[in-house]
Short mmCIF file of C-alpha atoms and ligand atoms in Angstrom, two decimals:
data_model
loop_
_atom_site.label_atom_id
_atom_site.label_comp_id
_atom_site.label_asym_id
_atom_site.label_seq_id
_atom_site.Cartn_x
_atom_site.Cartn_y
_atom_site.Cartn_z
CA UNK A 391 8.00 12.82 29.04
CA UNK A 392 8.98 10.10 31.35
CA UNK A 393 11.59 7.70 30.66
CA UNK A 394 9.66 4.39 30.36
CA UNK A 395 7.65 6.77 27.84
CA UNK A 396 11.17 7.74 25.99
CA UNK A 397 12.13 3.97 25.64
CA UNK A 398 9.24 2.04 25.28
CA UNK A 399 9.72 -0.07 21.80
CA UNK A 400 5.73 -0.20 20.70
CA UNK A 401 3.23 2.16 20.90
CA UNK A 402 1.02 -0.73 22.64
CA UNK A 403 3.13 -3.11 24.53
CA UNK A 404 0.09 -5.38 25.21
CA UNK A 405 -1.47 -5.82 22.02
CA UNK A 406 1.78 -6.38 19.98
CA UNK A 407 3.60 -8.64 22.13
CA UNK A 408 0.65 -10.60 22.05
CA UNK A 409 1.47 -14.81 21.33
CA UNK A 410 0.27 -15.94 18.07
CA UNK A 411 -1.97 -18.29 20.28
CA UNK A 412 -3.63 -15.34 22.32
CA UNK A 413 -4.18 -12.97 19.13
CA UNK A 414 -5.74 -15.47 17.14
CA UNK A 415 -7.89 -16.05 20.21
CA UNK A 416 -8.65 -12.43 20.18
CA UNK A 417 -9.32 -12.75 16.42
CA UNK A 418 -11.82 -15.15 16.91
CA UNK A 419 -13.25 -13.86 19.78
CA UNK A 420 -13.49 -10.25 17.68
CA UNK A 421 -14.65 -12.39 14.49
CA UNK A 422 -18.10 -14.17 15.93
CA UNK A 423 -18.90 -10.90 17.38
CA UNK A 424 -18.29 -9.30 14.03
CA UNK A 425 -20.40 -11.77 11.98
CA UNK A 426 -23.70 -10.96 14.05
CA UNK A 427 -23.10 -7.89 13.97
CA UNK A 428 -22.49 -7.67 9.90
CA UNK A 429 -25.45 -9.92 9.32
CA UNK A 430 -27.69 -8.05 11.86
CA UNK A 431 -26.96 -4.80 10.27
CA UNK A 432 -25.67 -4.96 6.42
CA UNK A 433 -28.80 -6.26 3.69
CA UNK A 434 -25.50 -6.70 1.67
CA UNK A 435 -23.87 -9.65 4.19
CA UNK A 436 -27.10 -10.92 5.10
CA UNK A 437 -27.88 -11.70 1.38
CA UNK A 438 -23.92 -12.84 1.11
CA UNK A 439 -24.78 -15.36 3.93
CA UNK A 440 -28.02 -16.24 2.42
CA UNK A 441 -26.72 -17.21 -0.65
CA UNK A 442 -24.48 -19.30 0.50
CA UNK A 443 -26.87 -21.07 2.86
CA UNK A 444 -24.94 -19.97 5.79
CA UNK A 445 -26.14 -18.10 9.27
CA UNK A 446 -22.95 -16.60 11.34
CA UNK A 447 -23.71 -19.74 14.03
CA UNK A 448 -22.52 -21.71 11.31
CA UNK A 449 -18.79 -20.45 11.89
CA UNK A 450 -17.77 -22.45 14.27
CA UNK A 451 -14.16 -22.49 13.17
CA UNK A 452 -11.58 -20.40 11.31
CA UNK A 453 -12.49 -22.94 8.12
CA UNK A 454 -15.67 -22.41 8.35
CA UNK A 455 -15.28 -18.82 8.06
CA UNK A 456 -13.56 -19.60 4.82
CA UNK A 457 -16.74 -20.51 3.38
CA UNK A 458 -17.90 -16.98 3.21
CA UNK A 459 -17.88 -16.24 -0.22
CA UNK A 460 -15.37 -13.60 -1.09
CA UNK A 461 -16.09 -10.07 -1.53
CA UNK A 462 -14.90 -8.00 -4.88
CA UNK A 463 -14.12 -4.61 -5.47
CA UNK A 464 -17.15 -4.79 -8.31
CA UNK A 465 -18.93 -6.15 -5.69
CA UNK A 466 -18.66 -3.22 -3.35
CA UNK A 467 -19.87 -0.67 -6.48
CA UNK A 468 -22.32 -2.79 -7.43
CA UNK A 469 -23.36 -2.47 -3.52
CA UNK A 470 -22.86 1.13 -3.37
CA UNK A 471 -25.04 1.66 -7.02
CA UNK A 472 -27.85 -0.31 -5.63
CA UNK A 473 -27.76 1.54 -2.62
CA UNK A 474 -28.31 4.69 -4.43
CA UNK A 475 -31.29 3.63 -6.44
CA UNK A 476 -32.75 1.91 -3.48
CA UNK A 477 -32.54 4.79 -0.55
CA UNK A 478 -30.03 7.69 -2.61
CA UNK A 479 -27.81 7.01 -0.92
CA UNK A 480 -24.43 5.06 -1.36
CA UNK A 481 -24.52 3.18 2.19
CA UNK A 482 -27.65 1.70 2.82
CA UNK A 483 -26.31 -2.01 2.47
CA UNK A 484 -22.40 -2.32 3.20
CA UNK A 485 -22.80 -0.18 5.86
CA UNK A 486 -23.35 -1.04 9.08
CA UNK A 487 -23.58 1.80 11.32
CA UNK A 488 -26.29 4.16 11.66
CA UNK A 489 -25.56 6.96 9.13
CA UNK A 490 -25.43 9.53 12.15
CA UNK A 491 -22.49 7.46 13.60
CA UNK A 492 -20.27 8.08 10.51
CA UNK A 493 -18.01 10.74 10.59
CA UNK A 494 -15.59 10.15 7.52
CA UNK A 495 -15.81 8.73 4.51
CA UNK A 496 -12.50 7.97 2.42
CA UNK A 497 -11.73 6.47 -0.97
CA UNK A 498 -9.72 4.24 -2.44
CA UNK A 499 -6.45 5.59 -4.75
CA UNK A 500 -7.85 3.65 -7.62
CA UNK A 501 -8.18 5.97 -11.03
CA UNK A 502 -10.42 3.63 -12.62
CA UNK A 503 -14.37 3.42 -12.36
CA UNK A 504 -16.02 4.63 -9.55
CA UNK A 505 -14.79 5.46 -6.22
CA UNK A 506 -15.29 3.08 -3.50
CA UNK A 507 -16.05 4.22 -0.36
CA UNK A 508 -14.87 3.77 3.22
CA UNK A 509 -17.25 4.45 6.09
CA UNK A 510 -15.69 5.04 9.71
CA UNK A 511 -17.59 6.06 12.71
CA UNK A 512 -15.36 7.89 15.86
CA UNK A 513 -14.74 4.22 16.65
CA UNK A 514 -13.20 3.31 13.48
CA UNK A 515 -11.08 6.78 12.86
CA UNK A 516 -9.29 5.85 16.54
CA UNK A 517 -7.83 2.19 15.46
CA UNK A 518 -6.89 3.88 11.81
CA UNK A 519 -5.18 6.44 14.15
CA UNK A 520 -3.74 3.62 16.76
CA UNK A 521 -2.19 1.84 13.75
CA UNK A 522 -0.63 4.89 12.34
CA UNK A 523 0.81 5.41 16.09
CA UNK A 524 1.91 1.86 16.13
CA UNK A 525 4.02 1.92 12.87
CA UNK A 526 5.61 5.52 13.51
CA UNK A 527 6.50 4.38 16.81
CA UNK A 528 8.16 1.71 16.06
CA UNK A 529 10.34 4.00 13.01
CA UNK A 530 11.45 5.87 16.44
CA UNK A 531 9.37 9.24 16.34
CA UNK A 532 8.48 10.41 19.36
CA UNK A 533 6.12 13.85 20.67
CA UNK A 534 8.15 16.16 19.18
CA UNK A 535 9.12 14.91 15.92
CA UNK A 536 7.94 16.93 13.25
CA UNK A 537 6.67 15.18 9.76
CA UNK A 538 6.19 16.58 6.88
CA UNK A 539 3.31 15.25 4.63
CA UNK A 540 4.01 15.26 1.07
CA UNK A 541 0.96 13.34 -0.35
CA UNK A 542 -2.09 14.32 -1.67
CA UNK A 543 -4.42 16.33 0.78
CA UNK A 544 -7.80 14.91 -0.68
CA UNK A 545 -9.91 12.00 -0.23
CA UNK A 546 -7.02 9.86 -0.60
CA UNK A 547 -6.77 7.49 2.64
CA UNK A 548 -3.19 9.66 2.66
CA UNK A 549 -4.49 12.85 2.86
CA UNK A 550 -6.71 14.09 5.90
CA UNK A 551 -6.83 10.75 7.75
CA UNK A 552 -3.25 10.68 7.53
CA UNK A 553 -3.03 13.95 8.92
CA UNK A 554 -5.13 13.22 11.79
CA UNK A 555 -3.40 10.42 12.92
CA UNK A 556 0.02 12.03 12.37
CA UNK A 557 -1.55 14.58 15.14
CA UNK A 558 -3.13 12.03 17.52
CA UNK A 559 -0.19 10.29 18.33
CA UNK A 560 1.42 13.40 19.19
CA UNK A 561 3.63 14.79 16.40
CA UNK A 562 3.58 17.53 14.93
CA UNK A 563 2.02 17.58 10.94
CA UNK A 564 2.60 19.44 8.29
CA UNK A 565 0.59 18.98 5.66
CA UNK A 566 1.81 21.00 2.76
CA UNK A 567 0.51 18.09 0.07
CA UNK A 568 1.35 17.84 -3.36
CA UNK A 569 -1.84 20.00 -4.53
CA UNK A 570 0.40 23.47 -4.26
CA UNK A 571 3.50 22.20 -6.58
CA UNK A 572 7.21 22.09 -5.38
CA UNK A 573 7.98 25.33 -4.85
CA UNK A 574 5.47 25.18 -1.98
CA UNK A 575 7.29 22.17 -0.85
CA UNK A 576 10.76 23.23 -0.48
CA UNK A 577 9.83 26.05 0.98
CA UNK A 578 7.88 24.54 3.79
CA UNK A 579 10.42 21.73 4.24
CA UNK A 580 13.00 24.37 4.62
CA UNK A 581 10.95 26.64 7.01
CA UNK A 582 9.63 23.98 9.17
CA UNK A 583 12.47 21.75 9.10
CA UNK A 584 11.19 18.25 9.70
CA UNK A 585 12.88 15.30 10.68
CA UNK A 586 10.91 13.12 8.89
CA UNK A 587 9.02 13.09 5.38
CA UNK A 588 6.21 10.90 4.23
CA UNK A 589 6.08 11.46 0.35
CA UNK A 590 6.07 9.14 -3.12
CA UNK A 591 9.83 7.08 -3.52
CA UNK A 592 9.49 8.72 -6.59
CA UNK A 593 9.03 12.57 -4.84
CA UNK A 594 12.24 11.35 -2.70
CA UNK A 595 13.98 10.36 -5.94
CA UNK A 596 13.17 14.04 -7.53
CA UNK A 597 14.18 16.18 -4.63
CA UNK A 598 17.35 14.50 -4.50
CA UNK A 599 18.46 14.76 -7.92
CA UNK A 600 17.21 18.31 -7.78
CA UNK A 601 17.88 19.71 -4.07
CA UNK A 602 21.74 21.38 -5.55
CA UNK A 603 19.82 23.38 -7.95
CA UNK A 604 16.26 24.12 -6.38
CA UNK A 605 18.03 24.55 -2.96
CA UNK A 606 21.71 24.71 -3.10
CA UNK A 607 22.26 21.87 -1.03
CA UNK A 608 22.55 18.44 -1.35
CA UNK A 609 18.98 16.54 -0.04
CA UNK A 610 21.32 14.94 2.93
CA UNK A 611 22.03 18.27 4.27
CA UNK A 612 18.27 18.97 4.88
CA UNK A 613 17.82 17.08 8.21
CA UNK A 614 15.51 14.37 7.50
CA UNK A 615 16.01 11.18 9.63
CA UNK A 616 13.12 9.33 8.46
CA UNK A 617 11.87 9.36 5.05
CA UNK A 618 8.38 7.00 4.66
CA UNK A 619 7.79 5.86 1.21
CA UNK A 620 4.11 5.95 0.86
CA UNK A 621 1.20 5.41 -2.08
CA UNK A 622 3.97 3.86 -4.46
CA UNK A 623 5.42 0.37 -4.17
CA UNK A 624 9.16 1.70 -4.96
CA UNK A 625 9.79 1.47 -0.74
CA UNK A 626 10.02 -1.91 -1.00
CA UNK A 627 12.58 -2.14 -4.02
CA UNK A 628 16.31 -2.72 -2.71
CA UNK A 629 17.65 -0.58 -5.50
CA UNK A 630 15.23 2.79 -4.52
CA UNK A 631 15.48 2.15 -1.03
CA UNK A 632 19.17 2.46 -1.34
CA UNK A 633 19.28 5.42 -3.49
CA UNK A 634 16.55 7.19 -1.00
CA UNK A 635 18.82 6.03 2.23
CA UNK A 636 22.25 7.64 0.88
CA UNK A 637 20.28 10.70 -0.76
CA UNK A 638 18.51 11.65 2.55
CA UNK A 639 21.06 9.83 4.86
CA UNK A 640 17.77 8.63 6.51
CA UNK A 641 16.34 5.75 7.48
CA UNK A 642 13.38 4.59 4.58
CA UNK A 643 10.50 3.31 5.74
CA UNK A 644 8.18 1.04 3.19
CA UNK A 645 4.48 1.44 4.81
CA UNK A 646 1.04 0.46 3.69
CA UNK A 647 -2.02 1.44 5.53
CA UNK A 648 -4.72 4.35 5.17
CA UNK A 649 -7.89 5.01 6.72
CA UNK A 650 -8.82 1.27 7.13
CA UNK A 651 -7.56 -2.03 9.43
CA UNK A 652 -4.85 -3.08 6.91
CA UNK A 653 -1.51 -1.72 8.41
CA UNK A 654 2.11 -2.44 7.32
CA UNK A 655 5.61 -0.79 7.93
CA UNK A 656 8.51 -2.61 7.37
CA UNK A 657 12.00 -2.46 9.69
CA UNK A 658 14.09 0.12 9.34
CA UNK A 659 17.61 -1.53 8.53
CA UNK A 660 19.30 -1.77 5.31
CA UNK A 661 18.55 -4.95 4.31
CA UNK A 662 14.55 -5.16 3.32
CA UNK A 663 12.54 -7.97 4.84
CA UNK A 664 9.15 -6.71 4.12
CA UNK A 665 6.23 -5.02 6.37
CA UNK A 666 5.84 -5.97 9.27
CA UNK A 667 2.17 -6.88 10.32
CA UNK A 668 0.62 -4.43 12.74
CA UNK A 669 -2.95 -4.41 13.19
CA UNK A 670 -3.88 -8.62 13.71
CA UNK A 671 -6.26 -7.20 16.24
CA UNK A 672 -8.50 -5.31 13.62
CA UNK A 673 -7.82 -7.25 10.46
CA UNK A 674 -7.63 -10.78 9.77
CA UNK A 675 -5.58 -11.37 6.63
CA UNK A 676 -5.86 -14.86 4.26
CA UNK A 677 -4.12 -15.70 1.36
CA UNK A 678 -5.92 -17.11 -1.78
CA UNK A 679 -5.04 -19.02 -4.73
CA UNK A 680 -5.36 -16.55 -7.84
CA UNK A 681 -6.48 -18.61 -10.36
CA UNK A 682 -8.49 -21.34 -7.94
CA UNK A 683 -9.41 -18.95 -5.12
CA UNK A 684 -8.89 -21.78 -2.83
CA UNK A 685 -7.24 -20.71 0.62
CA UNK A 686 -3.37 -20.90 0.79
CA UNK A 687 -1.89 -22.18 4.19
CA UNK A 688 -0.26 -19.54 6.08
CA UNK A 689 3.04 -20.68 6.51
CA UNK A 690 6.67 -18.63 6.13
CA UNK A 691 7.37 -17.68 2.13
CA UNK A 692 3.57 -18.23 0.76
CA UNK A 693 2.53 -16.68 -1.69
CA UNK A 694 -1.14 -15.80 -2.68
CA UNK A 695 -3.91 -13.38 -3.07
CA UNK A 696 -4.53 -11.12 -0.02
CA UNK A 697 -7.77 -11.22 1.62
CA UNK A 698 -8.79 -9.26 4.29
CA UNK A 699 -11.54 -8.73 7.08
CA UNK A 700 -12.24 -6.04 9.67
CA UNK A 701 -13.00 -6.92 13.03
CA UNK A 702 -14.15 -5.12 16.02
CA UNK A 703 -14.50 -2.47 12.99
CA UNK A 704 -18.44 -0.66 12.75
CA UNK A 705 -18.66 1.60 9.86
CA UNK A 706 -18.33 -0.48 6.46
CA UNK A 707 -16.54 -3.51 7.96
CA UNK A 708 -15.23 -5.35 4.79
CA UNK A 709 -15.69 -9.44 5.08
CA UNK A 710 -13.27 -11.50 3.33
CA UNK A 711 -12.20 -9.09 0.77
CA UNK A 712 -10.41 -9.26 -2.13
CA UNK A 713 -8.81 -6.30 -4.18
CA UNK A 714 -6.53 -9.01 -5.98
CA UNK A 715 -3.10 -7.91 -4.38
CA UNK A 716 -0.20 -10.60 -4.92
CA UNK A 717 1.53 -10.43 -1.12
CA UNK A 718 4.78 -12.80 -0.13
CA UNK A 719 4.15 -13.66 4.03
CA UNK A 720 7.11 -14.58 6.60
CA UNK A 721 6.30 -15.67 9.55
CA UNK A 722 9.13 -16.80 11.28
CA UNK A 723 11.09 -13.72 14.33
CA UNK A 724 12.53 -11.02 12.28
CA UNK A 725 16.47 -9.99 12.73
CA UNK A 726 15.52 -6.70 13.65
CA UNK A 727 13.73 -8.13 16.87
CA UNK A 728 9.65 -6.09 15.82
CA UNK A 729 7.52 -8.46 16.29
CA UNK A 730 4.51 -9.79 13.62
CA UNK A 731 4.09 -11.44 10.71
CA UNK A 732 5.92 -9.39 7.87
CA UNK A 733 4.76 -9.10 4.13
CA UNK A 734 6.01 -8.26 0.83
CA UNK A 735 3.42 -6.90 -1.59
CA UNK A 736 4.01 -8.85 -4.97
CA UNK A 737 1.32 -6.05 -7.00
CA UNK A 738 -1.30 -4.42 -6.94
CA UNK A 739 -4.41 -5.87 -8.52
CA UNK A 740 -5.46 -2.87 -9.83
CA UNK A 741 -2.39 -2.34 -11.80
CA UNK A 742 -2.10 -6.07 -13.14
CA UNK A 743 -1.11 -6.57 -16.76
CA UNK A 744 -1.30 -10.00 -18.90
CA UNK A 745 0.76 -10.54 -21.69
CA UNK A 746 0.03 -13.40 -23.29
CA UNK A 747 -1.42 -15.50 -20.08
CA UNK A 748 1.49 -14.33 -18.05
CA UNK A 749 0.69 -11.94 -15.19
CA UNK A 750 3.10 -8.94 -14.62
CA UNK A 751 2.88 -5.76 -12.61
CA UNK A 752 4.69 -2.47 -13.09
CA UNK A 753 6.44 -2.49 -9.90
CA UNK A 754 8.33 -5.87 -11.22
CA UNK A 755 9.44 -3.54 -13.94
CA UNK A 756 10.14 -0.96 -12.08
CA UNK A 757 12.15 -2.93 -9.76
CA UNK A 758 14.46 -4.28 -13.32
CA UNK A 759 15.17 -0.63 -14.25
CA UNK A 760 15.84 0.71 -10.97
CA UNK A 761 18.39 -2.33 -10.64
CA UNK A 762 19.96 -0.92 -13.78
CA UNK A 763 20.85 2.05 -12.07
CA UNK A 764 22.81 4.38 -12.94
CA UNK A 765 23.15 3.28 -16.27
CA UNK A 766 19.01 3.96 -16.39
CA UNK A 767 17.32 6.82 -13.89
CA UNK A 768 15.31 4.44 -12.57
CA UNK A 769 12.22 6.23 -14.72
CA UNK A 770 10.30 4.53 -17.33
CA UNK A 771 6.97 4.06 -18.88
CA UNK A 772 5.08 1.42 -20.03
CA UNK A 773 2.63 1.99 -23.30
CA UNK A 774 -0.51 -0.13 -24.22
CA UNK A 775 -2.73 0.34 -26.99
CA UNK A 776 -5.82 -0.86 -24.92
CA UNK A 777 -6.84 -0.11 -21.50
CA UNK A 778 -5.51 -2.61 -19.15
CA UNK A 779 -4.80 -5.60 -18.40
CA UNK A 780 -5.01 -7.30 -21.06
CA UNK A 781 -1.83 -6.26 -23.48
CA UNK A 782 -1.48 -7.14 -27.10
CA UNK A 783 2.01 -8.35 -27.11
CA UNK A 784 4.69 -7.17 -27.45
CA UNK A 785 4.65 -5.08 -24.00
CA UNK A 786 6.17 -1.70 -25.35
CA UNK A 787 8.10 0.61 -22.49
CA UNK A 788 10.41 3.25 -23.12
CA UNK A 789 13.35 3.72 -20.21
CA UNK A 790 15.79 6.31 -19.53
CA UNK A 791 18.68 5.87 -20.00
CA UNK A 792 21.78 7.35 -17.54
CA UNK A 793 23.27 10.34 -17.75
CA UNK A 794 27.00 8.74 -18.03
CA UNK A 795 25.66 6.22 -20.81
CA UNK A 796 27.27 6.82 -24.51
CA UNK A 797 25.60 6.28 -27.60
CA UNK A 798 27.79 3.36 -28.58
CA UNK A 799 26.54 1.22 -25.23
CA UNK A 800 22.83 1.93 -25.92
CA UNK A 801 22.29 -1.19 -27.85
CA UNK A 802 23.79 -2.84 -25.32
CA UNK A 803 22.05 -1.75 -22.38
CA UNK A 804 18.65 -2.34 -24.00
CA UNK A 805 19.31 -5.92 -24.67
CA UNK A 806 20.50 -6.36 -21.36
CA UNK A 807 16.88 -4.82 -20.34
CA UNK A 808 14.82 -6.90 -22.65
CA UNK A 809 16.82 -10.31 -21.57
CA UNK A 810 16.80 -9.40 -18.08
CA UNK A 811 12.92 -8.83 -18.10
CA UNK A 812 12.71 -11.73 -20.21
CA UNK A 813 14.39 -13.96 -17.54
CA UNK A 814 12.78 -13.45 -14.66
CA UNK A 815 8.72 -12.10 -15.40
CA UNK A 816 8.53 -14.32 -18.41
CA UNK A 817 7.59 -11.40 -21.07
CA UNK A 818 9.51 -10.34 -24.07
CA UNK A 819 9.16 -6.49 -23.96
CA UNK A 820 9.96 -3.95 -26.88
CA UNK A 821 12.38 -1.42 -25.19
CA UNK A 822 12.85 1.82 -26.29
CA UNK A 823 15.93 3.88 -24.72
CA UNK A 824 15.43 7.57 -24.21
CA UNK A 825 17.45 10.88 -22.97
CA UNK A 826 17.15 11.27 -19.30
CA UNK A 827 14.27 13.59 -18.19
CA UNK A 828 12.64 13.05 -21.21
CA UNK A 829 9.43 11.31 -20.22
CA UNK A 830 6.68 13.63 -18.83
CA UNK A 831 6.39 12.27 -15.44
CA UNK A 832 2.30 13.04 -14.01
CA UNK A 833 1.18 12.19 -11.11
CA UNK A 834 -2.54 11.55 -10.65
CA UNK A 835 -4.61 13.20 -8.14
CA UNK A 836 -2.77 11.37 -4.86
CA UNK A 837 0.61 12.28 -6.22
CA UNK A 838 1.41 8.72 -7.69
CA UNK A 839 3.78 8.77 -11.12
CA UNK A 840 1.58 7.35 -13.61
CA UNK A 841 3.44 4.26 -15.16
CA UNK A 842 0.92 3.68 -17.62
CA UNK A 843 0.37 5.50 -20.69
CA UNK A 844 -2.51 4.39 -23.40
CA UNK A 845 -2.10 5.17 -26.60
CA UNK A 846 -3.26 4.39 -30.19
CA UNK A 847 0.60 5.11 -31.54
CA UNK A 848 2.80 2.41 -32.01
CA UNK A 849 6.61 3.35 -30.69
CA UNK A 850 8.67 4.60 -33.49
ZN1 ZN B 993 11.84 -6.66 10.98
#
């Protein structure tokens, strides 16, 4: 390894020192291409254009291109269905490249309805792999770095793409996934000792609660450097970063990104500033208005629904797409001296609840009772007696309480809860306060804890 190699900064120098002026000339240069190419190959954009009485030689500008109407997750598998009764198959009109050219298809995390599909061709899997590079690099690892990969092996964008890119860029993978239980875990992290861990906040949370038992050490003593919070939003919570940073005595990464152009990983410091923006060059992100979907002006603290489009992309190359994400942009040079727009995701659409007209995700709860630690564990659940997201009020959780917390300050701490939730997300929740370790914790099938629980029972 040479030294410029050793103390190069990015993993590509040219692309992400790149002016705002000269990537968003890229972008547009990348975009018009794009456009042909989605309207010369996809029956699904050509229709999309169609029926909005626009040809891609009408985009003559970035505003124009925010005519396209906006694409929906129903959309897509509505797309996908049609597909399958018109050729059975799923990619006859989102997808773009010739079905020989595809060589993976991935699937979104979602647990409702079903799957959506990603199409990459060779093309495609090598920028998924070059942002993967470009966010490890900039954590510090290096060829010869081993990570250990404690997310679900499956379809999950986290699983085998993840992998993959871990390898491409030159570290070395381990892939013992969350299929095979903890045991299987320890064991592997203690045999193969990695420097670094990509797992759930919430895996990073068990393992150090539970290392002096299961291992006989504490989770600092195990080596790990780096831990990267991944498939949960808890990396980007002050109050779980900080527990995961003195647990591990590792720098905690918060990173978004799987097998598509949409690539995040925030700086490494103490204080959290959100992800910073690494793939411009594939994806062009907007922000919306939620309620008017109007487009909201890019400028430092806005706040809207994320859109995205793939460029210089050839599988299924999504076009203004929105999965209703809440995101928080800055825009002005970060302290830690990375460069690229950085972003805080707000919540995931897919987990959106409304309680009487107000909109609230579980990761602002989570973030309220992780806040209250020690005196909760930071573990809670929330319990509807309908399928999301509408909730018939009141919004019913139960929380653990700490360890160290006596019967007589119970009341106490649940009022402090319920007015604290009250205060700043605007809902009026019934709290119920329960021993520690006494909710059953499951993860679904990519090893996220389920925060959700529907149920017919009211809480007693
Ligand atoms: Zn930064």
């Amino acid at each position: 390894m040479n030294k410029y190699w050793k103390e190069r900064k990015l993993w590509n120098e040219k692309i992400e020192t790149m002016s705002e002026e000269e990537m968003r000339a890229l972008q547009w240069r990348r975009l018009k291409k794009q456009l042909q190419y989605d309207y010369g190959n996809s029956i699904y954009y050509r229709e999309k254009f169609k029926e909005a009485g626009l040809t891609p030689q009408d985009v003559r500008s970035f505003e124009d291109f925010q005519n396209i109407p906006l694409m929906t997750k129903d959309e897509h598998r509505r797309a996908q269905q049609e597909s399958i009764e018109r050729f059975d198959h799923p990619y006859g009109l989102i997808t773009c490249a010739p079905i020989k050219k595809i060589v993976r298809i991935s699937s979104t995390s979602g647990t409702t309805g079903i799957p959506t599909l990603y199409t990459l061709t060779k093309h495609d899997v090598n920028v998924v792999n070059e942002m993967h590079a470009r966010k490890n690099w900039r954590a510090g690892l290096r060829p010869g770095h081993i990570m250990l990969q404690v997310l679900s092996l499956s379809m999950f964008t986290g699983g085998l793409p993840l992998s993959d890119a871990i390898q491409a860029m030159g570290l070395c993978c381990v892939p013992v996934g969350v299929e095979g239980g903890t045991k299987r875990i320890i064991d592997f992290l203690l045999l193969t000792k990695p420097q670094a861990v990509i797992a759930t906040p919430s895996f990073g949370e068990y393992l150090i609660e539970k290392a002096p038992t299961l291992i006989g050490k504490e989770a600092k003593d195990l080596g790990i450097r780096w831990f990267f919070c991944a498939a949960e939003p808890g990396g980007g919570i002050p109050a779980v970063r900080e527990r995961l940073r003195e647990g591990f005595n590792a720098k905690v990464y918060d990173n978004t990104g799987g097998g598509h152009a949409f690539h995040g990983i925030c700086c490494g410091d103490k204080e959290y500033r959100g992800m910073h923006f690494v793939s411009p060059d594939h994806c062009i992100l907007e922000l919306i208005d939620p309620e008017t979907k109007k487009p909201v002006e890019m400028v430092d603290g806005a706040i809207g629904e994320m859109v995205f489009t793939f460029i210089e992309w050839e599988g299924g190359p999504f076009l203004r797409y929105v999965l209703g994400d809440m995101l928080q942009i800055f825009t002005k040079p970060c302290e830690c001296g990375f460069p690229g727009m950085r972003l805080k995701i707000l919540g995931r659409g897919d987990d959106m609840l409304i309680v009487k007209g107000v909109n609230i995700y579980p990761i602002a709860i989570k973030e309220v009772i992780s806040h209250f630690h020690p005196k909760t564990t930071g573990t809670f659940k929330i319990f509807l007696d309908q399928p999301p997201p509408l909730v018939k009020p009141p919004l019913k959780l139960k929380v653990e309480y700490g360890s160290s917390v006596k019967q007589e300050e119970r009341e106490i701490l649940k009022e402090e809860i319920r007015r604290y939730i009250k205060d700043n997300l605007r809902v009026n929740p019934e709290i119920e306060l329960v021993p520690p370790d006494s909710l059953a914790i499951e993860t679904g099938a990519t090893g996220k804890v389920k925060l959700i629980e529907i149920t017919k029972d009211r809480l007693k």
